[in-house]
Structures are given as C-alpha cells and as structure tokens.
PDB file of C-alpha atoms and ligand atoms in Angstrom:
ATOM      1  CA  MET A   1     -38.617  61.110  20.642  1.00 93.00           C
ATOM      2  CA  ASN A   2     -35.698  62.604  22.248  1.00 96.00           C
ATOM      3  CA  LEU A   3     -33.760  65.211  20.571  1.00 97.00           C
ATOM      4  CA  VAL A   4     -30.756  67.532  21.300  1.00 98.00           C
ATOM      5  CA  LEU A   5     -30.558  70.932  19.538  1.00 98.00           C
ATOM      6  CA  LEU A   6     -27.063  71.967  19.267  1.00 98.00           C
ATOM      7  CA  GLY A   7     -25.729  75.307  17.970  1.00 98.00           C
ATOM      8  CA  PRO A   8     -24.158  78.668  19.339  1.00 98.00           C
ATOM      9  CA  PRO A   9     -25.644  80.943  21.876  1.00 97.00           C
ATOM     10  CA  GLY A  10     -28.021  82.982  20.203  1.00 95.00           C
ATOM     11  CA  GLY A  11     -28.278  80.522  17.244  1.00 96.00           C
ATOM     12  CA  GLY A  12     -32.051  80.037  17.978  1.00 95.00           C
ATOM     13  CA  LYS A  13     -32.266  76.841  20.051  1.00 97.00           C
ATOM     14  CA  GLY A  14     -34.485  78.369  22.632  1.00 94.00           C
ATOM     15  CA  THR A  15     -36.864  79.804  20.224  1.00 93.00           C
ATOM     16  CA  GLN A  16     -37.121  76.333  18.196  1.00 96.00           C
ATOM     17  CA  ALA A  17     -37.221  74.375  21.244  1.00 96.00           C
ATOM     18  CA  LYS A  18     -40.594  76.228  22.404  1.00 92.00           C
ATOM     19  CA  ARG A  19     -41.950  75.933  18.891  1.00 93.00           C
ATOM     20  CA  LEU A  20     -41.605  72.255  18.577  1.00 95.00           C
ATOM     21  CA  GLN A  21     -42.487  71.595  22.095  1.00 92.00           C
ATOM     22  CA  ASP A  22     -45.702  72.988  21.279  1.00 84.00           C
ATOM     23  CA  LYS A  23     -46.443  71.059  18.127  1.00 91.00           C
ATOM     24  CA  TYR A  24     -44.992  67.429  19.092  1.00 93.00           C
ATOM     25  CA  GLY A  25     -46.095  67.526  22.986  1.00 91.00           C
ATOM     26  CA  LEU A  26     -42.220  67.181  24.114  1.00 94.00           C
ATOM     27  CA  LEU A  27     -40.738  68.993  26.885  1.00 94.00           C
ATOM     28  CA  GLN A  28     -38.166  71.572  26.406  1.00 95.00           C
ATOM     29  CA  LEU A  29     -35.242  71.094  28.987  1.00 96.00           C
ATOM     30  CA  SER A  30     -32.961  74.046  28.885  1.00 96.00           C
ATOM     31  CA  THR A  31     -30.169  74.081  31.277  1.00 97.00           C
ATOM     32  CA  GLY A  32     -29.851  77.904  30.873  1.00 96.00           C
ATOM     33  CA  ASP A  33     -33.270  78.145  32.122  1.00 94.00           C
ATOM     34  CA  MET A  34     -32.861  76.152  35.036  1.00 96.00           C
ATOM     35  CA  LEU A  35     -29.806  77.704  36.286  1.00 97.00           C
ATOM     36  CA  ARG A  36     -31.059  81.093  35.997  1.00 95.00           C
ATOM     37  CA  ALA A  37     -33.925  79.979  38.017  1.00 94.00           C
ATOM     38  CA  ALA A  38     -31.671  78.482  40.586  1.00 96.00           C
ATOM     39  CA  VAL A  39     -29.962  82.007  40.433  1.00 96.00           C
ATOM     40  CA  ALA A  40     -33.382  83.849  41.112  1.00 94.00           C
ATOM     41  CA  ALA A  41     -34.311  81.515  43.557  1.00 96.00           C
ATOM     42  CA  GLY A  42     -30.622  82.222  45.373  1.00 96.00           C
ATOM     43  CA  SER A  43     -30.269  78.273  45.728  1.00 95.00           C
ATOM     44  CA  ASP A  44     -26.748  76.844  46.543  1.00 94.00           C
ATOM     45  CA  VAL A  45     -26.490  75.726  42.873  1.00 94.00           C
ATOM     46  CA  GLY A  46     -27.491  79.180  41.714  1.00 96.00           C
ATOM     47  CA  LYS A  47     -25.105  80.831  44.005  1.00 95.00           C
ATOM     48  CA  LYS A  48     -22.169  78.770  42.206  1.00 93.00           C
ATOM     49  CA  ALA A  49     -23.434  79.035  38.920  1.00 96.00           C
ATOM     50  CA  LYS A  50     -23.962  82.969  38.817  1.00 96.00           C
ATOM     51  CA  ALA A  51     -20.330  84.254  38.602  1.00 95.00           C
ATOM     52  CA  VAL A  52     -19.582  81.641  35.889  1.00 97.00           C
ATOM     53  CA  MET A  53     -22.695  82.575  33.925  1.00 97.00           C
ATOM     54  CA  ASP A  54     -21.842  86.507  33.995  1.00 95.00           C
ATOM     55  CA  ALA A  55     -18.281  85.309  32.669  1.00 95.00           C
ATOM     56  CA  GLY A  56     -19.642  83.576  29.791  1.00 96.00           C
ATOM     57  CA  GLN A  57     -18.088  80.378  30.670  1.00 97.00           C
ATOM     58  CA  LEU A  58     -19.313  76.954  31.467  1.00 98.00           C
ATOM     59  CA  VAL A  59     -21.130  75.836  34.761  1.00 98.00           C
ATOM     60  CA  SER A  60     -19.343  72.627  35.803  1.00 97.00           C
ATOM     61  CA  ASP A  61     -20.436  69.368  34.361  1.00 98.00           C
ATOM     62  CA  GLU A  62     -21.313  67.919  37.900  1.00 97.00           C
ATOM     63  CA  ILE A  63     -23.872  70.445  38.497  1.00 96.00           C
ATOM     64  CA  VAL A  64     -25.498  70.222  35.152  1.00 97.00           C
ATOM     65  CA  ILE A  65     -25.554  66.681  34.940  1.00 97.00           C
ATOM     66  CA  ALA A  66     -27.487  66.364  38.093  1.00 95.00           C
ATOM     67  CA  ILE A  67     -29.794  68.679  36.989  1.00 95.00           C
ATOM     68  CA  ILE A  68     -30.725  66.872  34.031  1.00 96.00           C
ATOM     69  CA  ASP A  69     -30.608  63.797  35.892  1.00 93.00           C
ATOM     70  CA  GLU A  70     -33.470  64.757  38.298  1.00 91.00           C
ATOM     71  CA  ARG A  71     -35.814  66.232  35.772  1.00 92.00           C
ATOM     72  CA  LEU A  72     -35.645  63.077  33.573  1.00 91.00           C
ATOM     73  CA  ASP A  73     -37.504  61.378  36.174  1.00 87.00           C
ATOM     74  CA  GLN A  74     -40.399  63.650  36.211  1.00 85.00           C
ATOM     75  CA  PRO A  75     -43.547  62.387  34.716  1.00 81.00           C
ATOM     76  CA  ASN A  76     -43.954  65.111  32.333  1.00 82.00           C
ATOM     77  CA  VAL A  77     -41.042  64.049  30.099  1.00 85.00           C
ATOM     78  CA  ALA A  78     -42.836  60.786  29.171  1.00 80.00           C
ATOM     79  CA  LYS A  79     -43.399  61.737  25.541  1.00 86.00           C
ATOM     80  CA  GLY A  80     -40.027  62.773  25.175  1.00 93.00           C
ATOM     81  CA  ALA A  81     -37.765  65.985  25.597  1.00 95.00           C
ATOM     82  CA  ILE A  82     -36.061  68.592  23.842  1.00 97.00           C
ATOM     83  CA  PHE A  83     -32.651  69.070  25.114  1.00 98.00           C
ATOM     84  CA  ASP A  84     -31.675  72.859  24.493  1.00 98.00           C
ATOM     85  CA  GLY A  85     -28.218  73.888  25.791  1.00 97.00           C
ATOM     86  CA  PHE A  86     -27.258  70.626  27.022  1.00 98.00           C
ATOM     87  CA  PRO A  87     -25.166  68.648  26.411  1.00 98.00           C
ATOM     88  CA  ARG A  88     -22.407  71.220  26.017  1.00 98.00           C
ATOM     89  CA  THR A  89     -19.234  69.082  26.609  1.00 98.00           C
ATOM     90  CA  VAL A  90     -18.023  65.845  25.752  1.00 98.00           C
ATOM     91  CA  ALA A  91     -18.486  64.580  29.647  1.00 98.00           C
ATOM     92  CA  GLN A  92     -22.096  65.763  29.399  1.00 98.00           C
ATOM     93  CA  ALA A  93     -22.927  63.758  26.197  1.00 98.00           C
ATOM     94  CA  GLU A  94     -21.384  60.478  27.755  1.00 97.00           C
ATOM     95  CA  ALA A  95     -23.285  61.162  31.066  1.00 98.00           C
ATOM     96  CA  LEU A  96     -26.611  61.756  28.713  1.00 97.00           C
ATOM     97  CA  ASP A  97     -26.349  58.531  27.235  1.00 97.00           C
ATOM     98  CA  ALA A  98     -25.861  56.941  30.397  1.00 96.00           C
ATOM     99  CA  MET A  99     -28.568  58.480  32.040  1.00 95.00           C
ATOM    100  CA  MET A 100     -30.795  57.596  29.326  1.00 94.00           C
ATOM    101  CA  ALA A 101     -29.642  54.038  28.972  1.00 95.00           C
ATOM    102  CA  LYS A 102     -30.463  53.776  32.922  1.00 93.00           C
ATOM    103  CA  LYS A 103     -34.152  55.100  32.434  1.00 90.00           C
ATOM    104  CA  GLY A 104     -34.821  52.944  29.413  1.00 90.00           C
ATOM    105  CA  LYS A 105     -34.826  55.975  27.107  1.00 91.00           C
ATOM    106  CA  LYS A 106     -33.005  56.429  23.911  1.00 91.00           C
ATOM    107  CA  LEU A 107     -31.911  59.697  22.313  1.00 95.00           C
ATOM    108  CA  ASP A 108     -33.054  59.789  18.657  1.00 94.00           C
ATOM    109  CA  PHE A 109     -31.144  62.466  16.835  1.00 95.00           C
ATOM    110  CA  ALA A 110     -28.766  65.710  17.567  1.00 98.00           C
ATOM    111  CA  ILE A 111     -29.695  68.553  15.372  1.00 98.00           C
ATOM    112  CA  GLU A 112     -27.137  71.356  14.769  1.00 98.00           C
ATOM    113  CA  ILE A 113     -28.710  74.783  13.880  1.00 98.00           C
ATOM    114  CA  GLN A 114     -25.825  76.152  12.191  1.00 98.00           C
ATOM    115  CA  VAL A 115     -25.052  79.973  12.433  1.00 98.00           C
ATOM    116  CA  PRO A 116     -21.837  81.612  11.704  1.00 97.00           C
ATOM    117  CA  ASP A 117     -20.257  83.811  14.383  1.00 95.00           C
ATOM    118  CA  ALA A 118     -20.870  86.952  12.534  1.00 93.00           C
ATOM    119  CA  TYR A 119     -24.386  86.974  12.734  1.00 95.00           C
ATOM    120  CA  ILE A 120     -24.514  86.128  16.856  1.00 96.00           C
ATOM    121  CA  VAL A 121     -23.605  89.539  18.202  1.00 95.00           C
ATOM    122  CA  GLU A 122     -26.368  91.225  16.656  1.00 94.00           C
ATOM    123  CA  ARG A 123     -28.775  88.308  17.434  1.00 95.00           C
ATOM    124  CA  ILE A 124     -27.906  88.305  21.256  1.00 96.00           C
ATOM    125  CA  THR A 125     -27.512  91.892  22.101  1.00 95.00           C
ATOM    126  CA  GLY A 126     -31.155  92.626  20.400  1.00 96.00           C
ATOM    127  CA  ARG A 127     -32.988  89.910  22.289  1.00 96.00           C
ATOM    128  CA  TYR A 128     -35.487  90.177  24.869  1.00 97.00           C
ATOM    129  CA  THR A 129     -38.285  88.560  26.672  1.00 96.00           C
ATOM    130  CA  CYS A 130     -41.799  89.369  28.338  1.00 97.00           C
ATOM    131  CA  ALA A 131     -40.775  89.059  32.010  1.00 96.00           C
ATOM    132  CA  LYS A 132     -44.294  87.802  32.752  1.00 96.00           C
ATOM    133  CA  CYS A 133     -44.754  84.644  30.363  1.00 94.00           C
ATOM    134  CA  GLY A 134     -41.070  84.510  28.840  1.00 91.00           C
ATOM    135  CA  ALA A 135     -42.115  84.991  24.820  1.00 92.00           C
ATOM    136  CA  GLY A 136     -39.001  86.129  23.111  1.00 92.00           C
ATOM    137  CA  TYR A 137     -38.560  89.033  21.161  1.00 95.00           C
ATOM    138  CA  HIS A 138     -35.543  90.864  19.309  1.00 95.00           C
ATOM    139  CA  ASP A 139     -35.149  94.752  18.688  1.00 96.00           C
ATOM    140  CA  LYS A 140     -34.830  94.023  14.725  1.00 93.00           C
ATOM    141  CA  PHE A 141     -36.167  90.482  14.177  1.00 91.00           C
ATOM    142  CA  GLN A 142     -39.180  89.971  15.984  1.00 92.00           C
ATOM    143  CA  LEU A 143     -41.273  93.186  17.298  1.00 96.00           C
ATOM    144  CA  PRO A 144     -44.133  92.795  19.329  1.00 98.00           C
ATOM    145  CA  LYS A 145     -47.288  93.645  17.189  1.00 98.00           C
ATOM    146  CA  VAL A 146     -48.241  96.560  19.526  1.00 98.00           C
ATOM    147  CA  ALA A 147     -44.859  98.504  20.619  1.00 97.00           C
ATOM    148  CA  GLY A 148     -44.356  97.568  24.376  1.00 97.00           C
ATOM    149  CA  LYS A 149     -47.118  94.733  24.700  1.00 98.00           C
ATOM    150  CA  CYS A 150     -46.463  91.229  24.783  1.00 98.00           C
ATOM    151  CA  ASP A 151     -48.214  89.399  21.506  1.00 97.00           C
ATOM    152  CA  SER A 152     -48.724  86.128  23.923  1.00 96.00           C
ATOM    153  CA  CYS A 153     -49.789  87.463  27.210  1.00 98.00           C
ATOM    154  CA  GLY A 154     -50.519  91.393  27.130  1.00 98.00           C
ATOM    155  CA  GLY A 155     -47.501  91.899  29.690  1.00 98.00           C
ATOM    156  CA  THR A 156     -45.614  95.100  29.399  1.00 98.00           C
ATOM    157  CA  GLU A 157     -42.660  94.263  31.560  1.00 98.00           C
ATOM    158  CA  PHE A 158     -39.620  92.917  29.370  1.00 98.00           C
ATOM    159  CA  ALA A 159     -36.328  91.516  30.570  1.00 96.00           C
ATOM    160  CA  ARG A 160     -32.662  91.149  28.870  1.00 96.00           C
ATOM    161  CA  ARG A 161     -30.519  88.309  30.236  1.00 94.00           C
ATOM    162  CA  PRO A 162     -27.416  90.037  32.186  1.00 93.00           C
ATOM    163  CA  ASP A 163     -24.822  87.510  29.887  1.00 95.00           C
ATOM    164  CA  ASP A 164     -26.565  89.062  26.762  1.00 96.00           C
ATOM    165  CA  ASN A 165     -24.011  91.848  26.332  1.00 95.00           C
ATOM    166  CA  VAL A 166     -21.058  91.975  23.737  1.00 93.00           C
ATOM    167  CA  GLU A 167     -17.985  91.151  25.889  1.00 92.00           C
ATOM    168  CA  THR A 168     -19.700  87.989  27.416  1.00 95.00           C
ATOM    169  CA  VAL A 169     -20.934  86.681  23.962  1.00 96.00           C
ATOM    170  CA  THR A 170     -17.384  86.623  22.560  1.00 95.00           C
ATOM    171  CA  LYS A 171     -16.406  84.431  25.667  1.00 96.00           C
ATOM    172  CA  ARG A 172     -19.679  82.464  25.077  1.00 97.00           C
ATOM    173  CA  LEU A 173     -18.681  81.660  21.445  1.00 97.00           C
ATOM    174  CA  ASP A 174     -15.138  80.889  22.280  1.00 96.00           C
ATOM    175  CA  ALA A 175     -16.697  78.162  24.924  1.00 97.00           C
ATOM    176  CA  TYR A 176     -19.026  77.013  22.131  1.00 97.00           C
ATOM    177  CA  HIS A 177     -16.083  76.166  19.943  1.00 97.00           C
ATOM    178  CA  ALA A 178     -13.548  75.096  22.375  1.00 98.00           C
ATOM    179  CA  GLN A 179     -16.110  72.849  24.367  1.00 98.00           C
ATOM    180  CA  THR A 180     -18.966  72.230  22.831  1.00 98.00           C
ATOM    181  CA  ALA A 181     -18.283  71.938  19.131  1.00 97.00           C
ATOM    182  CA  PRO A 182     -16.606  68.489  19.396  1.00 98.00           C
ATOM    183  CA  LEU A 183     -20.159  67.036  20.484  1.00 98.00           C
ATOM    184  CA  LEU A 184     -20.715  67.288  16.303  1.00 98.00           C
ATOM    185  CA  PRO A 185     -18.407  64.484  15.452  1.00 98.00           C
ATOM    186  CA  TYR A 186     -19.502  62.635  18.560  1.00 98.00           C
ATOM    187  CA  TYR A 187     -23.212  62.339  17.531  1.00 98.00           C
ATOM    188  CA  ASP A 188     -21.947  62.297  13.676  1.00 98.00           C
ATOM    189  CA  LYS A 189     -20.007  59.324  13.962  1.00 97.00           C
ATOM    190  CA  ARG A 190     -23.119  57.255  15.215  1.00 95.00           C
ATOM    191  CA  GLY A 191     -24.829  58.535  12.314  1.00 95.00           C
ATOM    192  CA  ALA A 192     -27.347  60.616  14.744  1.00 96.00           C
ATOM    193  CA  LEU A 193     -26.590  64.532  13.741  1.00 98.00           C
ATOM    194  CA  LYS A 194     -28.801  66.206  11.132  1.00 98.00           C
ATOM    195  CA  LEU A 195     -28.048  70.004  10.112  1.00 98.00           C
ATOM    196  CA  VAL A 196     -30.534  72.985   9.746  1.00 98.00           C
ATOM    197  CA  ASP A 197     -29.567  76.473   8.157  1.00 98.00           C
ATOM    198  CA  GLY A 198     -30.102  78.521  11.151  1.00 98.00           C
ATOM    199  CA  THR A 199     -29.625  81.924   9.355  1.00 97.00           C
ATOM    200  CA  MET A 200     -33.148  81.395   7.449  1.00 96.00           C
ATOM    201  CA  ASP A 201     -36.091  83.303   8.883  1.00 93.00           C
ATOM    202  CA  ILE A 202     -37.622  81.696  12.256  1.00 93.00           C
ATOM    203  CA  ALA A 203     -40.366  80.267  10.677  1.00 95.00           C
ATOM    204  CA  ASP A 204     -38.273  78.726   7.891  1.00 98.00           C
ATOM    205  CA  VAL A 205     -36.050  77.128  10.417  1.00 98.00           C
ATOM    206  CA  THR A 206     -39.052  75.783  12.395  1.00 97.00           C
ATOM    207  CA  LYS A 207     -40.253  74.081   9.152  1.00 98.00           C
ATOM    208  CA  ALA A 208     -36.625  72.347   8.476  1.00 98.00           C
ATOM    209  CA  LEU A 209     -36.637  71.189  12.020  1.00 98.00           C
ATOM    210  CA  GLU A 210     -40.398  69.592  11.581  1.00 97.00           C
ATOM    211  CA  GLY A 211     -39.308  68.062   8.173  1.00 97.00           C
ATOM    212  CA  ILE A 212     -36.804  66.100  10.292  1.00 96.00           C
ATOM    213  CA  LEU A 213     -39.093  65.490  13.273  1.00 95.00           C
ATOM    214  CA  ASP A 214     -42.011  64.240  10.880  1.00 95.00           C
ATOM    215  CA  ALA A 215     -39.742  61.855   9.031  1.00 93.00           C
ATOM    216  CA  ALA A 216     -38.600  60.304  12.351  1.00 88.00           C
ATOM    217  CA  ARG A 217     -42.412  59.779  13.764  1.00 80.00           C
TER     218      ARG A 217
HETATM  219  P1  AMP B 301     -28.181  79.506  27.656  1.00 75.40           P
HETATM  220  O1  AMP B 301     -29.227  80.193  28.215  1.00 75.40           O
HETATM  221  O2  AMP B 301     -28.393  77.674  26.938  1.00 75.40           O
HETATM  222  O3  AMP B 301     -27.357  80.363  26.700  1.00 75.40           O
HETATM  223  O4  AMP B 301     -26.898  79.283  29.199  1.00 75.40           O
HETATM  224  C1  AMP B 301     -26.709  80.369  29.479  1.00 75.40           C
HETATM  225  C2  AMP B 301     -25.249  80.157  30.376  1.00 75.40           C
HETATM  226  O5  AMP B 301     -25.747  79.049  31.476  1.00 75.40           O
HETATM  227  C3  AMP B 301     -23.945  79.389  29.698  1.00 75.40           C
HETATM  228  O6  AMP B 301     -23.221  80.761  29.107  1.00 75.40           O
HETATM  229  C4  AMP B 301     -23.311  78.796  30.881  1.00 75.40           C
HETATM  230  O7  AMP B 301     -23.094  79.444  31.906  1.00 75.40           O
HETATM  231  C5  AMP B 301     -24.606  77.904  31.471  1.00 75.40           C
HETATM  232  N1  AMP B 301     -25.112  76.602  31.003  1.00 75.40           N
HETATM  233  C6  AMP B 301     -26.195  76.219  30.762  1.00 75.40           C
HETATM  234  N2  AMP B 301     -26.452  75.184  30.158  1.00 75.40           N
HETATM  235  C7  AMP B 301     -24.935  74.714  30.338  1.00 75.40           C
HETATM  236  C8  AMP B 301     -24.520  73.517  30.446  1.00 75.40           C
HETATM  237  N3  AMP B 301     -25.075  72.354  29.528  1.00 75.40           N
HETATM  238  N4  AMP B 301     -22.996  73.340  30.886  1.00 75.40           N
HETATM  239  C9  AMP B 301     -22.495  74.162  31.469  1.00 75.40           C
HETATM  240  N5  AMP B 301     -23.089  75.504  31.551  1.00 75.40           N
HETATM  241  C10 AMP B 301     -24.124  75.842  31.003  1.00 75.40           C
END
C-alpha cells in the first residue's frame, strides 16, 4: 500500500506517519527529514536547500523529485510507502505518478489531515524532538512523562527546528495554500482523496487514519 499524507505544516503528518509505519510495516518517506539530513551533512543538495528552508519556501521540484526517485528504488520500500511532505506541488504529484508507474507501483490514496490555519502557529512553535531518537514532543500537547527525559529512549537532549518560528510559519502556510492545496482537487478528481479531522487528539487522528487503511487492506 502506498499513500500520501497531505495537510498544512504542523498538521500532524510526521507524527501520524511514524505511528502508521510501525503498525502497517510501511516506510515513512519525509522529504523534510531527508532535506534536513542533507543540510546536516553539508552535501551539495543541503547547501542549496538550507536558505530556502529557513525562508519557509519550497525547495525546487527537481531536487525533491530526484531524492524520492532514488529512495523508491531501495528494498525497504517493498511493502509500501507513506509520503509525508511530498508531493507539495502539482509538478511533484505528476512526477510521483510517473515514477510509481515506471517502478510498477501504485498510489492507493491521498489523505488530507485537515487543520485550520488558526491552530498551526501554536502547534509549530511548541514542538520539539528528542535529539537522540527523534521522538516528537510539544510544550503544551505532548510533554515527556518525566520532565526533560525522552519517553522512548531516555535521552535528555532535545532539539527544535530552525524553521519552527512565527515568521517562517506564516510563509510556510502561504506556500501550502498557494502551491500544495491544488493537490486536493488533483487527487479528488480521480476518487483517491480521503479527509481526516486533524484537530482531534493525536490518538483519535491515528484511529481515523487506521480506519481508512484497514478498509483498504
Ligand atoms: P517539512 O519537514 O515537511 O515541514 O519540510 C520542511 C521544509 O523542507 C519545507 O518548508 C520546504 O522548504 C522543504 N521541503 C520539504 N519537502 C518539500 C517538497 N516536497 N518540496 C519542496 N520543498 C520541500
């Protein structure tokens, strides 16, 4: 099974993709994570992407399509992929269709996790991750059980993304509405779009997503 998670930045795509990949044996493919790894490694792609990401704009279609194309050839995608943060433009969606067809794979559906803009700033500016294992937390909605200690690995160092600040969030939301929202009719026209209310508790959003995946199995 292959699916795309759509929705605004901070809407819960990454959190939910991690939960689904564990339960269904699918692989989360997050272009944001891949680009951040490229920035950390100081690669050519990372150098090109950094300023664009810090400004809350979209990295070029060419770069992200090449990254995904390479990842789709790896054997650990055999059971299927959850695309998280990709595609983000119609050109990327068309490229994904072409890549999947070429590799004999099929996109089953796209799920929009719907969250109004009014929720996003608080969600994004409060979020952080364990620096060791990447588990996600939030200042208000998801604190570690023991303050300062990661529930998953016991790590005590945490990190915030440089683009998770008020100014950049507004730009990322603008990019979402202008460049990514056209993907909703793109998938809807072919009957492949499902909707989930992303303002519910994290566990309830997971349940709604599981309902969709279970019905498709
Ligand atoms: P994310 O982790 O999905 O919020 O992505 C963080 C940033 O990485 C975005 O604001 C963009 O600058 C860049 N990015 C991630 N995925 C894409 C994509 N599919 N197309 C263009 N830029 C992307």
